[in-house]
mmCIF file of C-alpha atoms in Angstrom:
data_model
loop_
_atom_site.group_PDB
_atom_site.id
_atom_site.type_symbol
_atom_site.label_atom_id
_atom_site.label_comp_id
_atom_site.label_asym_id
_atom_site.label_seq_id
_atom_site.Cartn_x
_atom_site.Cartn_y
_atom_site.Cartn_z
ATOM 1 C CA MET A 24 -40.448 -5.818 4.725
ATOM 2 C CA GLU A 25 -39.058 -2.691 5.585
ATOM 3 C CA SER A 26 -35.500 -3.649 4.464
ATOM 4 C CA ILE A 27 -36.624 -4.031 0.923
ATOM 5 C CA ILE A 28 -38.467 -0.757 1.121
ATOM 6 C CA LEU A 29 -35.496 0.727 2.398
ATOM 7 C CA LYS A 30 -33.139 -0.741 -0.377
ATOM 8 C CA ILE A 31 -35.533 0.335 -3.070
ATOM 9 C CA ILE A 32 -35.489 4.057 -1.633
ATOM 10 C CA LEU A 33 -31.883 3.879 -1.537
ATOM 11 C CA ALA A 34 -31.473 2.425 -5.031
ATOM 12 C CA LEU A 35 -33.535 5.327 -6.479
ATOM 13 C CA PHE A 36 -31.311 8.039 -5.032
ATOM 14 C CA LEU A 37 -27.668 6.612 -4.394
ATOM 15 C CA PRO A 38 -26.583 5.653 -7.886
ATOM 16 C CA GLY A 39 -27.584 8.886 -9.513
ATOM 17 C CA MET A 40 -25.783 10.577 -6.820
ATOM 18 C CA ILE A 41 -22.640 8.547 -7.384
ATOM 19 C CA VAL A 42 -22.698 9.518 -10.766
ATOM 20 C CA ILE A 43 -22.848 12.976 -10.160
ATOM 21 C CA LEU A 44 -20.161 12.983 -7.677
ATOM 22 C CA LEU A 45 -18.001 10.722 -9.809
ATOM 23 C CA THR A 46 -18.764 13.400 -12.751
ATOM 24 C CA ARG A 47 -17.405 16.115 -10.264
ATOM 25 C CA ILE A 48 -14.072 14.013 -9.362
ATOM 26 C CA THR A 49 -13.142 12.611 -12.847
ATOM 27 C CA TYR A 50 -14.429 15.586 -15.096
ATOM 28 C CA ASN A 51 -16.286 13.034 -17.310
ATOM 29 C CA HIS A 52 -19.569 11.885 -17.120
ATOM 30 C CA TYR A 53 -18.933 8.813 -19.354
ATOM 31 C CA VAL A 54 -16.204 7.566 -16.801
ATOM 32 C CA ALA A 55 -18.285 8.395 -13.998
ATOM 33 C CA LEU A 56 -21.348 6.293 -15.322
ATOM 34 C CA LEU A 57 -18.960 3.453 -16.131
ATOM 35 C CA LEU A 58 -17.403 3.564 -12.594
ATOM 36 C CA SER A 59 -20.938 3.630 -11.017
ATOM 37 C CA ILE A 60 -22.158 0.714 -13.210
ATOM 38 C CA ALA A 61 -19.067 -1.354 -11.942
ATOM 39 C CA LEU A 62 -19.874 -0.362 -8.241
ATOM 40 C CA ILE A 63 -23.483 -1.616 -8.780
ATOM 41 C CA ALA A 64 -22.424 -4.868 -10.731
ATOM 42 C CA ALA A 65 -19.793 -5.419 -7.825
ATOM 43 C CA SER A 66 -22.544 -5.082 -5.223
ATOM 44 C CA VAL A 67 -24.868 -7.545 -7.398
ATOM 45 C CA TYR A 68 -22.031 -10.158 -7.596
ATOM 46 C CA ALA A 69 -21.623 -9.885 -3.732
ATOM 47 C CA GLY A 70 -25.625 -10.451 -3.536
ATOM 48 C CA TYR A 71 -26.402 -7.309 -1.784
ATOM 49 C CA THR A 72 -29.419 -6.818 -4.351
ATOM 50 C CA SER A 73 -32.033 -9.377 -4.198
ATOM 51 C CA PRO A 74 -35.147 -8.496 -5.639
ATOM 52 C CA PRO A 75 -35.301 -7.643 -9.409
ATOM 53 C CA LEU A 76 -37.197 -4.321 -8.539
ATOM 54 C CA ILE A 77 -33.935 -2.840 -7.248
ATOM 55 C CA PHE A 78 -32.315 -3.445 -10.489
ATOM 56 C CA VAL A 79 -35.150 -1.408 -12.246
ATOM 57 C CA ALA A 80 -34.563 1.208 -9.474
ATOM 58 C CA ASP A 81 -30.727 1.421 -9.891
ATOM 59 C CA ALA A 82 -31.150 1.660 -13.840
ATOM 60 C CA LEU A 83 -33.639 4.653 -13.477
ATOM 61 C CA SER A 84 -31.588 6.248 -10.829
ATOM 62 C CA LEU A 85 -28.384 6.070 -13.004
ATOM 63 C CA THR A 86 -30.247 7.330 -16.029
ATOM 64 C CA ALA A 87 -31.460 10.072 -14.126
ATOM 65 C CA GLY A 88 -27.992 11.072 -12.743
ATOM 66 C CA PHE A 89 -26.570 10.459 -16.001
ATOM 67 C CA TRP A 90 -28.870 13.098 -17.449
ATOM 68 C CA PHE A 91 -28.113 15.530 -14.768
ATOM 69 C CA ALA A 92 -24.198 15.027 -14.926
ATOM 70 C CA THR A 93 -24.809 15.647 -18.873
ATOM 71 C CA GLN A 94 -26.633 18.772 -18.071
ATOM 72 C CA MET A 95 -23.703 19.821 -15.464
ATOM 73 C CA VAL A 96 -21.084 19.251 -17.919
ATOM 74 C CA GLN A 97 -22.766 20.997 -20.793
ATOM 75 C CA ARG A 98 -23.419 24.183 -18.472
ATOM 76 C CA GLY A 99 -19.586 24.240 -17.604
ATOM 77 C CA ILE A 100 -18.393 24.068 -21.384
ATOM 78 C CA ASN A 101 -20.526 26.828 -22.219
ATOM 79 C CA LYS A 102 -19.715 28.989 -19.235
ATOM 80 C CA ASP A 103 -15.794 28.993 -20.793
#
């Protein structure tokens, strides 16, 4: 039971943080989102995500991370 709770907590934070990190590396939030989705798809294919609730948590985290990365890119554009 603790393992599932830990997976859900990590699914709520890690994908969004990965989107933000990849946005900082690639300077493009769309590319960062696609790379993050590819990483999650690879983990699903490998069998690391078992309950469907983790998919929902991943999607929420990706959405929040993409929103934050978009705001971060817009602040960078407006600064110039």
